Tab-separated table of C-alpha atoms in Angstrom:
chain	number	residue	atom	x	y	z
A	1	UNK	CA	0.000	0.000	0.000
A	2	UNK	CA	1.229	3.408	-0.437
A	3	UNK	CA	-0.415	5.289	2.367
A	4	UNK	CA	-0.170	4.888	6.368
A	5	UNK	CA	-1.466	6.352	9.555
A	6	UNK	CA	0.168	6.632	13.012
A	7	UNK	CA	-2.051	5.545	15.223
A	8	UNK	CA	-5.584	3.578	14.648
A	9	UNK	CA	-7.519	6.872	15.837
A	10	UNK	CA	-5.043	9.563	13.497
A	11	UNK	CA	-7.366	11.074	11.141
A	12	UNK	CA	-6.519	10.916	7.245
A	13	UNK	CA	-3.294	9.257	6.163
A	14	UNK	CA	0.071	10.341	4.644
A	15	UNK	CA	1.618	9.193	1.188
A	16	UNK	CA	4.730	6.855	2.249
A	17	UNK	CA	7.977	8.207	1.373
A	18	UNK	CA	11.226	7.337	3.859
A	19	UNK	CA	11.126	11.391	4.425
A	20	UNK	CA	7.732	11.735	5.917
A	21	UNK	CA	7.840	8.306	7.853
A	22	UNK	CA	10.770	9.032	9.629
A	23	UNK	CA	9.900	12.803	10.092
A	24	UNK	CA	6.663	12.006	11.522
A	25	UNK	CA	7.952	8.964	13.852
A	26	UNK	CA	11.582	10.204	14.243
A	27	UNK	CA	12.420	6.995	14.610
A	28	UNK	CA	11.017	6.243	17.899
A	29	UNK	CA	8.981	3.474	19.363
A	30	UNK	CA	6.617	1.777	18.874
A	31	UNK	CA	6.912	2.765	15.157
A	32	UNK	CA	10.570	2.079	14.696
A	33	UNK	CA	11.459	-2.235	16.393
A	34	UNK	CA	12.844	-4.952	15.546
A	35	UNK	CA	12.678	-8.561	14.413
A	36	UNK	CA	11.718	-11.346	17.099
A	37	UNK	CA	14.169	-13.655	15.147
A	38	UNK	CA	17.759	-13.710	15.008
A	39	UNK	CA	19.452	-12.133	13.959
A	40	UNK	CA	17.627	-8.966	14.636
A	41	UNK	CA	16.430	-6.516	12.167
A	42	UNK	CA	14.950	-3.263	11.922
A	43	UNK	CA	10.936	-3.639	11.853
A	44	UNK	CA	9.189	-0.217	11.025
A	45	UNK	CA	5.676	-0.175	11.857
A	46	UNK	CA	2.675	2.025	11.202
A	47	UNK	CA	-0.901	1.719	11.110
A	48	UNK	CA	-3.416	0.920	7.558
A	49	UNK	CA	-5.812	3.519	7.069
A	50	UNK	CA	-8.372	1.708	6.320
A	51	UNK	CA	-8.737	-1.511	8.028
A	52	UNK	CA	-7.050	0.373	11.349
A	53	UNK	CA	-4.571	-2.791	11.441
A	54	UNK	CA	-0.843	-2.381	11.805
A	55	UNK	CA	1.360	-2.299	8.924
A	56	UNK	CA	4.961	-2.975	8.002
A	57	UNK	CA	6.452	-0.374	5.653
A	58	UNK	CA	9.720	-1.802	4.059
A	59	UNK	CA	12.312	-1.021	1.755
A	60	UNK	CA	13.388	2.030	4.275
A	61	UNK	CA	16.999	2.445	4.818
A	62	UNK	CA	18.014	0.136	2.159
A	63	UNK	CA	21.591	0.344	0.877
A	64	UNK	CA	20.823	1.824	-2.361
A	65	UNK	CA	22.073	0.012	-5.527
A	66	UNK	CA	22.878	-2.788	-2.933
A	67	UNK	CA	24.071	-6.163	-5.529
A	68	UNK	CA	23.569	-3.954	-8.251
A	69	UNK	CA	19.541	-4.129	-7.966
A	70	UNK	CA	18.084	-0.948	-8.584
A	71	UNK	CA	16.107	0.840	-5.124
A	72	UNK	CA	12.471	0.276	-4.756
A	73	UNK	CA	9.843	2.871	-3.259
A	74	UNK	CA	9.206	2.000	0.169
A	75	UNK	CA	5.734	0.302	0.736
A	76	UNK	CA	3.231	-1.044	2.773
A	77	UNK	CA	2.367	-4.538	3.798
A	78	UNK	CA	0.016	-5.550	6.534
A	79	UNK	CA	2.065	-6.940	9.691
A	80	UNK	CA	-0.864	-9.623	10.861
A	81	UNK	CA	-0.074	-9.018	14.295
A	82	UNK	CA	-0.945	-7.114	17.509
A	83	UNK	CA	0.942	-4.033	18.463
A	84	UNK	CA	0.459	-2.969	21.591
A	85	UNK	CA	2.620	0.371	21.452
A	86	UNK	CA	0.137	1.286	18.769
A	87	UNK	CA	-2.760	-0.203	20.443
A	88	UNK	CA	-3.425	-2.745	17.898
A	89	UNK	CA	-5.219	-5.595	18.866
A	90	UNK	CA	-5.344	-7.653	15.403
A	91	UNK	CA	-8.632	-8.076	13.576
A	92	UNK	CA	-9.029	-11.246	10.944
A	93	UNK	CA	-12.412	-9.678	9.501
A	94	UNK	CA	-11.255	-6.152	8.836
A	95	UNK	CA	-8.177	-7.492	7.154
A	96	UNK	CA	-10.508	-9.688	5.206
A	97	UNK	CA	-12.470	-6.896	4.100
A	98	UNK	CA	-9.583	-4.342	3.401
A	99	UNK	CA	-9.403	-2.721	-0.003
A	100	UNK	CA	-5.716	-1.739	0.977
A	101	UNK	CA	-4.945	-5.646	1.592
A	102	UNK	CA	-4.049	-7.232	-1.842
A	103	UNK	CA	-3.321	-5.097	-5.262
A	104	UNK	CA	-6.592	-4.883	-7.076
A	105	UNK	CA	-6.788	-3.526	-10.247
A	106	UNK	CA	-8.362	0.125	-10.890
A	107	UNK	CA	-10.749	-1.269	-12.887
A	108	UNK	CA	-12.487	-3.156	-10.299
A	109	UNK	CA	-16.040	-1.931	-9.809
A	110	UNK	CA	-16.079	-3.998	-6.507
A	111	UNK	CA	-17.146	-1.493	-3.595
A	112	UNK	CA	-15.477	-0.997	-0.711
A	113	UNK	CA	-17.031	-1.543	2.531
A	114	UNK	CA	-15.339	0.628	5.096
A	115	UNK	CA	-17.851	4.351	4.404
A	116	UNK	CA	-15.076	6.141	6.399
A	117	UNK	CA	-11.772	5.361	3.842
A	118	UNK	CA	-14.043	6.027	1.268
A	119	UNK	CA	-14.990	9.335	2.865
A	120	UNK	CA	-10.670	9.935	2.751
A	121	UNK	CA	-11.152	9.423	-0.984
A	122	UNK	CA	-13.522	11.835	-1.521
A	123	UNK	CA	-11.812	14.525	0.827
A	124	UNK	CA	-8.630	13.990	-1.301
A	125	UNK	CA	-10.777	14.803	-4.258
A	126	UNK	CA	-12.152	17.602	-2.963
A	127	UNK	CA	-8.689	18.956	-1.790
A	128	UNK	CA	-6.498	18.246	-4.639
A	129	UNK	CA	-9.040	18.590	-7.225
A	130	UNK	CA	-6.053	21.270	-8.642
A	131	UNK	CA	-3.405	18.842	-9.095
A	132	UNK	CA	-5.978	15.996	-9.803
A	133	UNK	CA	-6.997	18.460	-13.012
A	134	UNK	CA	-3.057	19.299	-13.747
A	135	UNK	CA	-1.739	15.545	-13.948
A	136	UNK	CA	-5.057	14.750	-16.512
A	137	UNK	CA	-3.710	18.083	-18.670
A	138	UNK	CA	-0.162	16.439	-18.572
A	139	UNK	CA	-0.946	13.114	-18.977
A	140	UNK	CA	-3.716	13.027	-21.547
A	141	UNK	CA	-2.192	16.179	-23.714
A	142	UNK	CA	-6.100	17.877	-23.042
A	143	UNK	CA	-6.213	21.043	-21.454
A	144	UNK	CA	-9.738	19.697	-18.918
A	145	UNK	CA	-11.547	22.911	-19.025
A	146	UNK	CA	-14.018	23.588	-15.929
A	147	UNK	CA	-17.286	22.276	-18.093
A	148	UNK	CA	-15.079	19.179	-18.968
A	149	UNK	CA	-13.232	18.752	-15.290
A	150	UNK	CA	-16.763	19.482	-14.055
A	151	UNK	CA	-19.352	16.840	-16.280
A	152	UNK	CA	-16.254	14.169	-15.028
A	153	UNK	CA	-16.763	14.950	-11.383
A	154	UNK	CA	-20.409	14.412	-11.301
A	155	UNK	CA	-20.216	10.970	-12.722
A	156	UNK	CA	-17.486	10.183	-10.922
A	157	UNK	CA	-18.933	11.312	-7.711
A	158	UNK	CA	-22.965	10.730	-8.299
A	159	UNK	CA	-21.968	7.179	-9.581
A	160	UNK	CA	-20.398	6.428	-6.133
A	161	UNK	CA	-16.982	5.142	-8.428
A	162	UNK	CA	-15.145	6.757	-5.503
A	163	UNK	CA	-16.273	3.732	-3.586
A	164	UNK	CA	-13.965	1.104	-5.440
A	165	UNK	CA	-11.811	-0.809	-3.790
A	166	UNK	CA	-9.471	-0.194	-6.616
A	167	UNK	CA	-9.574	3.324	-6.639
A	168	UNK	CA	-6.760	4.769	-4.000
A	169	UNK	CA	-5.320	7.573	-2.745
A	170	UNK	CA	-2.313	7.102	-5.003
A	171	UNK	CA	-4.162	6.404	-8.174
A	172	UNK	CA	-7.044	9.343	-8.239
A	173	UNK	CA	-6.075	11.196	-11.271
A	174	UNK	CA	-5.941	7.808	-13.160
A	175	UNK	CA	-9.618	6.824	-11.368
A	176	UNK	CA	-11.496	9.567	-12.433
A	177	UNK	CA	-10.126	9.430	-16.210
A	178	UNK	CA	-11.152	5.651	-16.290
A	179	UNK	CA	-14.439	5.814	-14.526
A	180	UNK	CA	-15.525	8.769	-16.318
A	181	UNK	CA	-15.346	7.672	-20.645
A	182	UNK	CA	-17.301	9.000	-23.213
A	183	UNK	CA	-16.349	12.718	-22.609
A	184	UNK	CA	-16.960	15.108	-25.240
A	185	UNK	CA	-14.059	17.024	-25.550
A	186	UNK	CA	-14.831	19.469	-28.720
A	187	UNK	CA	-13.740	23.080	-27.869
A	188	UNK	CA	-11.014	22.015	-25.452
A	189	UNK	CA	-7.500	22.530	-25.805
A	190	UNK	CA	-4.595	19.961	-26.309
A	191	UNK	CA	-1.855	21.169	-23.839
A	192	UNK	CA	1.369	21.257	-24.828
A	193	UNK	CA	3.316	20.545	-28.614
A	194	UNK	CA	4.189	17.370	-27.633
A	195	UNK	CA	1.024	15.668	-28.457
A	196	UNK	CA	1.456	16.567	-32.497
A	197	UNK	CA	0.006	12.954	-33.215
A	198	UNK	CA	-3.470	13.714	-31.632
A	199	UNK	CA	-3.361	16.920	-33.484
A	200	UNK	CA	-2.712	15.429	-36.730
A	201	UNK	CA	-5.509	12.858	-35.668
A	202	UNK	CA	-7.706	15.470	-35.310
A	203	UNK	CA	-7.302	17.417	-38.517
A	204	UNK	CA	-7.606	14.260	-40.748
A	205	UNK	CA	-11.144	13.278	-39.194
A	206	UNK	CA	-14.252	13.678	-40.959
A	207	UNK	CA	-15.731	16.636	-38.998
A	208	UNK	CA	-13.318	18.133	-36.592
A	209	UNK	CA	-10.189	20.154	-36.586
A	210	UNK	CA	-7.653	22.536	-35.029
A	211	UNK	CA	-8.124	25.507	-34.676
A	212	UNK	CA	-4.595	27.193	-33.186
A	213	UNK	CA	-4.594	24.607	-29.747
A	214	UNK	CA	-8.098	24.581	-29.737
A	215	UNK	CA	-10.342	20.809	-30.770
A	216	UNK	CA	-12.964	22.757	-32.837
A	217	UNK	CA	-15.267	21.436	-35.812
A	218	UNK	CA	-15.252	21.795	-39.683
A	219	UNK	CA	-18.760	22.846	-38.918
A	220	UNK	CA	-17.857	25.831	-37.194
A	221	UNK	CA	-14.953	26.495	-39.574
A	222	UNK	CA	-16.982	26.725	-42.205
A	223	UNK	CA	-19.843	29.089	-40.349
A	224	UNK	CA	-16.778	31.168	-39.507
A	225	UNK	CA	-15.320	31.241	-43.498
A	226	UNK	CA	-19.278	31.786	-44.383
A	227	UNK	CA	-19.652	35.215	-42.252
A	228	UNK	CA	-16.501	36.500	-43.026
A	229	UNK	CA	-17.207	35.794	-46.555
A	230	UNK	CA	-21.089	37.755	-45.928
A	231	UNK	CA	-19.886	39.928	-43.680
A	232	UNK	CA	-22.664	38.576	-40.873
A	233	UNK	CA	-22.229	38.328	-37.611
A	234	UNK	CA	-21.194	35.142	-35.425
A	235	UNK	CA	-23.670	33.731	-32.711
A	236	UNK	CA	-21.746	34.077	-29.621
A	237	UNK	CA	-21.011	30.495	-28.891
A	238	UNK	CA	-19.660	27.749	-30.924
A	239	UNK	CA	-21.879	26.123	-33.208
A	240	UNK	CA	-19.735	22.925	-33.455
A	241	UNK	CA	-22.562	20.826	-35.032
A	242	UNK	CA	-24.057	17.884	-35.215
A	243	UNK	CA	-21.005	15.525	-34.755
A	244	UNK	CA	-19.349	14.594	-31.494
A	245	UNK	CA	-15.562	13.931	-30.298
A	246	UNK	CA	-15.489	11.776	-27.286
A	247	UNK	CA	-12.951	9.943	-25.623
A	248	UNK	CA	-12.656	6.410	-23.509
A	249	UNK	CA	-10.540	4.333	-21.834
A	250	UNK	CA	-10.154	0.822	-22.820
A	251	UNK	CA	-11.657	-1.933	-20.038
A	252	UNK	CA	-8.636	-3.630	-19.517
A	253	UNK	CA	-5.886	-1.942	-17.059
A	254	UNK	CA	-2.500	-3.372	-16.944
A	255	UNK	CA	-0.576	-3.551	-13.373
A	256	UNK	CA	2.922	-3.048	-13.763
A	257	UNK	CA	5.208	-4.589	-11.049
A	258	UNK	CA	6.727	-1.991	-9.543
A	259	UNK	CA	9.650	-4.622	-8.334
A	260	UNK	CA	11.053	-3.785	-11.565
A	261	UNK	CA	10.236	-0.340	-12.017
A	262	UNK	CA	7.174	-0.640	-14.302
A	263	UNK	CA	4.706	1.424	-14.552
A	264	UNK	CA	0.593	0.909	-14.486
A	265	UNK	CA	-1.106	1.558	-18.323
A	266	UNK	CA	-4.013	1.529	-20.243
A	267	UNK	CA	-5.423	3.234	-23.213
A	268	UNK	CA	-6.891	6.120	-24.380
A	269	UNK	CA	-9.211	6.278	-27.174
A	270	UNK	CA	-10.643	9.077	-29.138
A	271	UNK	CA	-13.870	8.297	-30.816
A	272	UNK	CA	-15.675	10.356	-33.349
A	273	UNK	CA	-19.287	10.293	-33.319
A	274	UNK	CA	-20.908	11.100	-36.479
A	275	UNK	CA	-24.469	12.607	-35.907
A	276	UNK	CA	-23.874	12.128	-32.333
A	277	UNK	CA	-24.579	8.230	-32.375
A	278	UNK	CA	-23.797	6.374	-29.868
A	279	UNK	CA	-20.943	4.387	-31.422
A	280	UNK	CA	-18.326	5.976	-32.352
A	281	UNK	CA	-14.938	5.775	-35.633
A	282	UNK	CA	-11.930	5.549	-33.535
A	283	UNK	CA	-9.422	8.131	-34.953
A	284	UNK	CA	-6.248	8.077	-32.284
A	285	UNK	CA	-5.252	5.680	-29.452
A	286	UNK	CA	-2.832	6.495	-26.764
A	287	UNK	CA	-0.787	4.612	-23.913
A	288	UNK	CA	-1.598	6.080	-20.485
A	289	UNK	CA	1.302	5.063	-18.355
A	290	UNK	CA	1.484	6.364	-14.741
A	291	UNK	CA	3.385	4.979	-11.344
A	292	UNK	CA	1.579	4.956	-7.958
A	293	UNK	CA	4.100	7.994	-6.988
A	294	UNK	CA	2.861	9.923	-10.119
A	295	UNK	CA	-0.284	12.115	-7.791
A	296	UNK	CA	1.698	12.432	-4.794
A	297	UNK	CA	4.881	13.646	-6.713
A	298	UNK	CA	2.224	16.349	-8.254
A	299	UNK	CA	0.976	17.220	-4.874
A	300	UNK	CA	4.346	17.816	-3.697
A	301	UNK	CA	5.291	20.087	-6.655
A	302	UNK	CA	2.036	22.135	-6.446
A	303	UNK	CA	2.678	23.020	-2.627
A	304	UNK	CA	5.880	24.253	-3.675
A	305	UNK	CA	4.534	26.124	-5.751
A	306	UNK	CA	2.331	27.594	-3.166
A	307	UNK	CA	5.249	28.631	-1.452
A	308	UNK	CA	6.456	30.593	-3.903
A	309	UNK	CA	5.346	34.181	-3.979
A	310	UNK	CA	5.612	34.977	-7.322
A	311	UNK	CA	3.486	31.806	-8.044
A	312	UNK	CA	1.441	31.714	-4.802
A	313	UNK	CA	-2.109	33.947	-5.675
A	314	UNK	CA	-2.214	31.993	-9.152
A	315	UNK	CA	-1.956	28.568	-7.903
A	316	UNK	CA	-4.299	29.101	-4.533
A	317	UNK	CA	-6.633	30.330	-7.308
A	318	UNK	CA	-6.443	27.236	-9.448
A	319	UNK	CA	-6.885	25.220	-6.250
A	320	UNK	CA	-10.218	27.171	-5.032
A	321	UNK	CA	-11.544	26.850	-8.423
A	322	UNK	CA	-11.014	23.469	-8.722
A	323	UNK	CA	-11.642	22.375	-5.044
A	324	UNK	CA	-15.201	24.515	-5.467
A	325	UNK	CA	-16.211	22.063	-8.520
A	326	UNK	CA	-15.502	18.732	-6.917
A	327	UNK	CA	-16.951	20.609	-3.724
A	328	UNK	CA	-20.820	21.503	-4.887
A	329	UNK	CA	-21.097	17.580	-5.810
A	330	UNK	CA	-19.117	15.831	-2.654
A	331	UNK	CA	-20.504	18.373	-0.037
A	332	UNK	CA	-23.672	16.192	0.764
A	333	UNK	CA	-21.946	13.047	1.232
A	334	UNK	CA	-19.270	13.989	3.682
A	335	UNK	CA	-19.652	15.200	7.261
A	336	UNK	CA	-20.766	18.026	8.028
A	337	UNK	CA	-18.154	19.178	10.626
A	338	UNK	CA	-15.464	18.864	7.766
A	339	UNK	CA	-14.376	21.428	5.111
A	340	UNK	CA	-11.771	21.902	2.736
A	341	UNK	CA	-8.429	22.602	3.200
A	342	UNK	CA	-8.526	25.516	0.560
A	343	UNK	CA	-11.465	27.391	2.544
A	344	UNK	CA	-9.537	29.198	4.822
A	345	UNK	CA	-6.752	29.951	2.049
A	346	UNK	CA	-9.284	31.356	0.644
A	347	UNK	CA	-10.506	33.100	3.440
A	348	UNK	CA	-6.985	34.219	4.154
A	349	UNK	CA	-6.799	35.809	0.426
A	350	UNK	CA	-10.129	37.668	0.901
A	351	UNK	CA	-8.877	39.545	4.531
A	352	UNK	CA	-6.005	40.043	2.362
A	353	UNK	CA	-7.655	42.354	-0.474
């Protein structure tokens, strides 16, 4: 697992990096033991999230490069055993039921039974909608504008896909592109240069185009030719026409084994929908190929960035604005008592001005 608690009553979790375990233990007991057998070895405990059992997190303080084998991330494995330090008297039937026990694919639509993990989910959502929005713009090569970012939020969240047990902390970004297909993504923009191929996709369909960075329509090219031409006026939104550009993601999710350094994929497939029917010509297919250290890498960079002053107003911005779409459809399902980590940022920036 990639995410651990102190103590079976700590509220939330934190990613699991050898920095922030041994910051927030310092290396004490009960967290930092060792081995009953001989000889002795170290034995650095922590707590699942989820299932409220303790957990061994390994591959910390590792030689690096040690025989020539490369370093792995350190990880989480359930230690089936009771810790009294921690308070951790054992339980068989949580571990049974623990979505955080065995590596189960993202695609599983299997729901997970423990409401309050599932609540840590949607809280993560909700607070990191920002980066959650950033690593889909990097990734995919779309730009996720809010009427986009916002259509995949509300299936995502009114669906209840938030709920399955192989949706985690660590994969979120990658969740809510795979639980959400059949986007229409006409009017957005593709990101960067680097995604030339999806461009050139684009232009050679039957009814869309590019239109500088911009997915637009031959449609509303050819309105656009037509008043220039007449010397009319333009209706003041896109008429992109009767056709539709959607994309999906393939069923099938491939687990890489992160032993040897691979990395999770599946596929991305735009699909262009003449008339708007319901099956769709598949123009352009793309590899989707992310690690489970991918989000929290991006969650680390965008604090930075908060940090920074010259960058600090524009990113807190990006964050509210985010945060407030996955907000208006989570609100309802989470307690009341808890808010957003972004309100009083917010709040802060408003006293400010």
């Amino acid at each position: 697992m990639d995410i651990f608690a102190l103590y079976p009553t700590s509220p939330g979790y934190d990613f699991i990096t050898e920095d922030t375990y041994f910051q927030k233990t310092q290396r004490r007991f009960p967290w930092a033991t060792h081995t009953k057998s001989l000889p002795k070895s170290p034995l650095y405990l922590a707590t699942c999230p989820e299932c409220k059992n303790a957990i061994e997190i390994r591959e910390l303080d590792r030689v690096r490069g040690e025989n020539e084998r490369a370093p792995m991330e350190p990880f989480g494995k359930h230690y089936q055993h009771n810790v009294p330090g921690l308070d951790i008297i054992y339980d068989q039937a949580k571990y049974d039921n623990c979505s955080l026990r065995a590596k189960v694919s993202l695609s599983s639509s299997e729901p997970r039974l423990s409401q309050a993990f599932n609540d840590e989910v949607l809280k993560l959502l909700v607070n990191e909608a920002a980066v959650v929005r950033e690593v889909l713009a990097t990734t995919v090569g779309i730009g996720f504008g809010d009427r986009l970012f916002e259509s995949m939020l509300k299936t995502f969240i009114e669906q209840g896909r938030y709920r399955c047990k192989g949706v985690m902390p660590s994969n979120l970004p990658f969740a809510l592109l795979y639980w959400t297909e059949s986007q229409w993504i006409t009017g957005q923009y593709i990101s960067s240069e680097k995604h030339v191929e999806m461009e050139c996709a684009i232009e050679n369909s039957l009814h869309f185009c590019m239109s500088g960075r911009q997915i637009s329509s031959k449609h509303w090219r050819d309105k656009q030719s037509a008043a220039a031409r007449d010397k009319t006026p333009l209706p003041s939104r896109p008429d992109w026409g009767p056709h539709r550009l959607a994309f999906f993601m393939g069923k099938r999710v491939v687990r890489g084994d992160e032993r040897k350094g691979e990395k999770n994929h599946m596929t991305l497939t735009l699909t262009e929908h003449t008339n708007n029917k319901p099956t769709g010509n598949p123009i352009y297919k793309k590899k989707i190929s992310y690690s489970n250290n991918h989000f929290p890498n991006a969650i680390r960079a965008f604090e930075r960035r908060m940090s920074k002053p010259e960058e600090a107003a524009e990113t807190l911005a990006k964050r509210i604005r985010a945060g407030k779409l996955a907000y208006s459809y989570a609100k309802h399902l989470l307690p009341d008592t808890w808010r957003p980590n972004w309100e009083d940022e917010e709040g802060a920036r408003l006293d400010a001005s």
